[in-house]
Amino acid sequence: MLEKLLTSKTRVKILELLILNADSEFYLRETAKRVGISPAYVRKELENLQELNLILQRKRGNMILFKINKNSPIFEELKSIFLKTESLGDFIRKNLRKLGEI
């Protein structure tokens, strides 16, 4: 599972987006724009993550929305890894900006 999970930079970027925004849903083009990768490649990686039961999808109208599967047995471990790495700085800055808006 780890080989399939971490062998793609795109997959890691998508996981980072979904894990650090675990209460949000994203549609394909939004995900592609945020991670800076083509929608076709993002779709492929989302399918890989879905095979691993790491993401959930639902349809709303013509759009398919994706979010992290918080019930995945490895969700908390992955979240911990992302929070402990370079993403921590971005996560803190983003949330501090939100606090400034309150």
Short mmCIF file of C-alpha atoms in Angstrom, two decimals:
data_model
loop_
_atom_site.label_atom_id
_atom_site.label_comp_id
_atom_site.label_asym_id
_atom_site.label_seq_id
_atom_site.Cartn_x
_atom_site.Cartn_y
_atom_site.Cartn_z
CA MET A 1 0.00 0.00 0.00
CA LEU A 2 2.78 2.48 0.84
CA GLU A 3 4.41 2.10 -2.57
CA LYS A 4 1.15 2.95 -4.30
CA LEU A 5 0.42 5.71 -1.84
CA LEU A 6 3.66 7.68 -1.92
CA THR A 7 5.26 7.02 -5.31
CA SER A 8 3.62 9.96 -7.08
CA LYS A 9 4.27 13.63 -6.31
CA THR A 10 0.81 14.44 -7.65
CA ARG A 11 -0.79 11.89 -5.34
CA VAL A 12 1.06 13.40 -2.37
CA LYS A 13 -0.08 16.92 -3.34
CA ILE A 14 -3.68 15.76 -3.63
CA LEU A 15 -3.47 13.97 -0.28
CA GLU A 16 -2.01 17.07 1.30
CA LEU A 17 -4.87 19.21 -0.02
CA LEU A 18 -7.56 16.76 1.09
CA ILE A 19 -6.06 15.92 4.47
CA LEU A 20 -5.35 19.50 5.50
CA ASN A 21 -8.89 20.42 4.43
CA ALA A 22 -10.53 17.28 5.78
CA ASP A 23 -13.94 18.90 6.27
CA SER A 24 -14.10 20.18 2.70
CA GLU A 25 -15.06 18.66 -0.62
CA PHE A 26 -13.39 19.52 -3.92
CA TYR A 27 -14.40 18.97 -7.50
CA LEU A 28 -11.91 17.75 -10.08
CA ARG A 29 -11.00 21.05 -11.75
CA GLU A 30 -10.70 22.83 -8.40
CA THR A 31 -8.36 20.11 -7.16
CA ALA A 32 -6.30 20.31 -10.36
CA LYS A 33 -6.02 24.09 -10.08
CA ARG A 34 -4.98 23.97 -6.42
CA VAL A 35 -2.27 21.36 -6.95
CA GLY A 36 -1.15 22.78 -10.30
CA ILE A 37 -1.63 19.57 -12.30
CA SER A 38 -3.80 18.81 -15.34
CA PRO A 39 -7.35 17.58 -14.60
CA ALA A 40 -6.73 14.34 -16.55
CA TYR A 41 -3.75 13.42 -14.37
CA VAL A 42 -5.56 14.46 -11.18
CA ARG A 43 -8.50 12.23 -12.17
CA LYS A 44 -6.12 9.26 -12.54
CA GLU A 45 -4.58 9.91 -9.13
CA LEU A 46 -7.98 10.35 -7.50
CA GLU A 47 -8.95 6.94 -8.88
CA ASN A 48 -5.78 5.45 -7.36
CA LEU A 49 -6.59 7.01 -3.99
CA GLN A 50 -10.15 5.76 -4.20
CA GLU A 51 -8.87 2.21 -4.82
CA LEU A 52 -6.93 2.55 -1.56
CA ASN A 53 -10.13 3.69 0.19
CA LEU A 54 -8.51 7.00 1.11
CA ILE A 55 -11.03 9.27 -0.57
CA LEU A 56 -14.78 9.36 -0.94
CA GLN A 57 -16.73 10.78 -3.82
CA ARG A 58 -20.29 11.88 -4.32
CA LYS A 59 -22.16 13.35 -7.22
CA ARG A 60 -23.88 16.74 -7.03
CA GLY A 61 -25.59 17.57 -10.30
CA ASN A 62 -22.99 17.17 -13.04
CA MET A 63 -20.08 17.50 -10.62
CA ILE A 64 -18.29 14.79 -8.71
CA LEU A 65 -16.99 15.96 -5.35
CA PHE A 66 -14.05 14.36 -3.56
CA LYS A 67 -13.00 14.42 0.06
CA ILE A 68 -10.67 12.51 2.32
CA ASN A 69 -12.08 9.41 3.96
CA LYS A 70 -11.66 10.21 7.65
CA ASN A 71 -12.71 6.64 8.47
CA SER A 72 -9.73 5.17 6.64
CA PRO A 73 -7.53 3.22 9.06
CA ILE A 74 -4.52 5.33 8.07
CA PHE A 75 -6.17 8.77 7.96
CA GLU A 76 -4.88 9.90 11.37
CA GLU A 77 -1.37 8.62 10.61
CA LEU A 78 -1.26 10.46 7.28
CA LYS A 79 -2.63 13.61 8.87
CA SER A 80 0.09 13.44 11.49
CA ILE A 81 2.78 13.05 8.83
CA PHE A 82 1.54 16.01 6.81
CA LEU A 83 1.25 18.19 9.89
CA LYS A 84 4.81 17.33 10.92
CA THR A 85 6.35 18.15 7.54
CA GLU A 86 6.70 21.30 5.50
CA SER A 87 2.92 21.61 5.28
CA LEU A 88 2.78 22.67 8.89
CA GLY A 89 3.97 26.17 8.07
CA ASP A 90 1.36 26.62 5.36
CA PHE A 91 -1.34 25.18 7.60
CA ILE A 92 -0.47 27.56 10.45
CA ARG A 93 -0.31 30.60 8.14
CA LYS A 94 -3.67 29.75 6.58
CA ASN A 95 -5.37 29.36 9.94
CA LEU A 96 -3.77 32.49 11.35
CA ARG A 97 -5.19 34.42 8.38
CA LYS A 98 -8.62 33.00 9.21
CA LEU A 99 -8.22 34.14 12.81
CA GLY A 100 -7.34 37.61 11.58
CA GLU A 101 -10.65 37.75 9.71
CA ILE A 102 -12.69 37.05 12.84
#
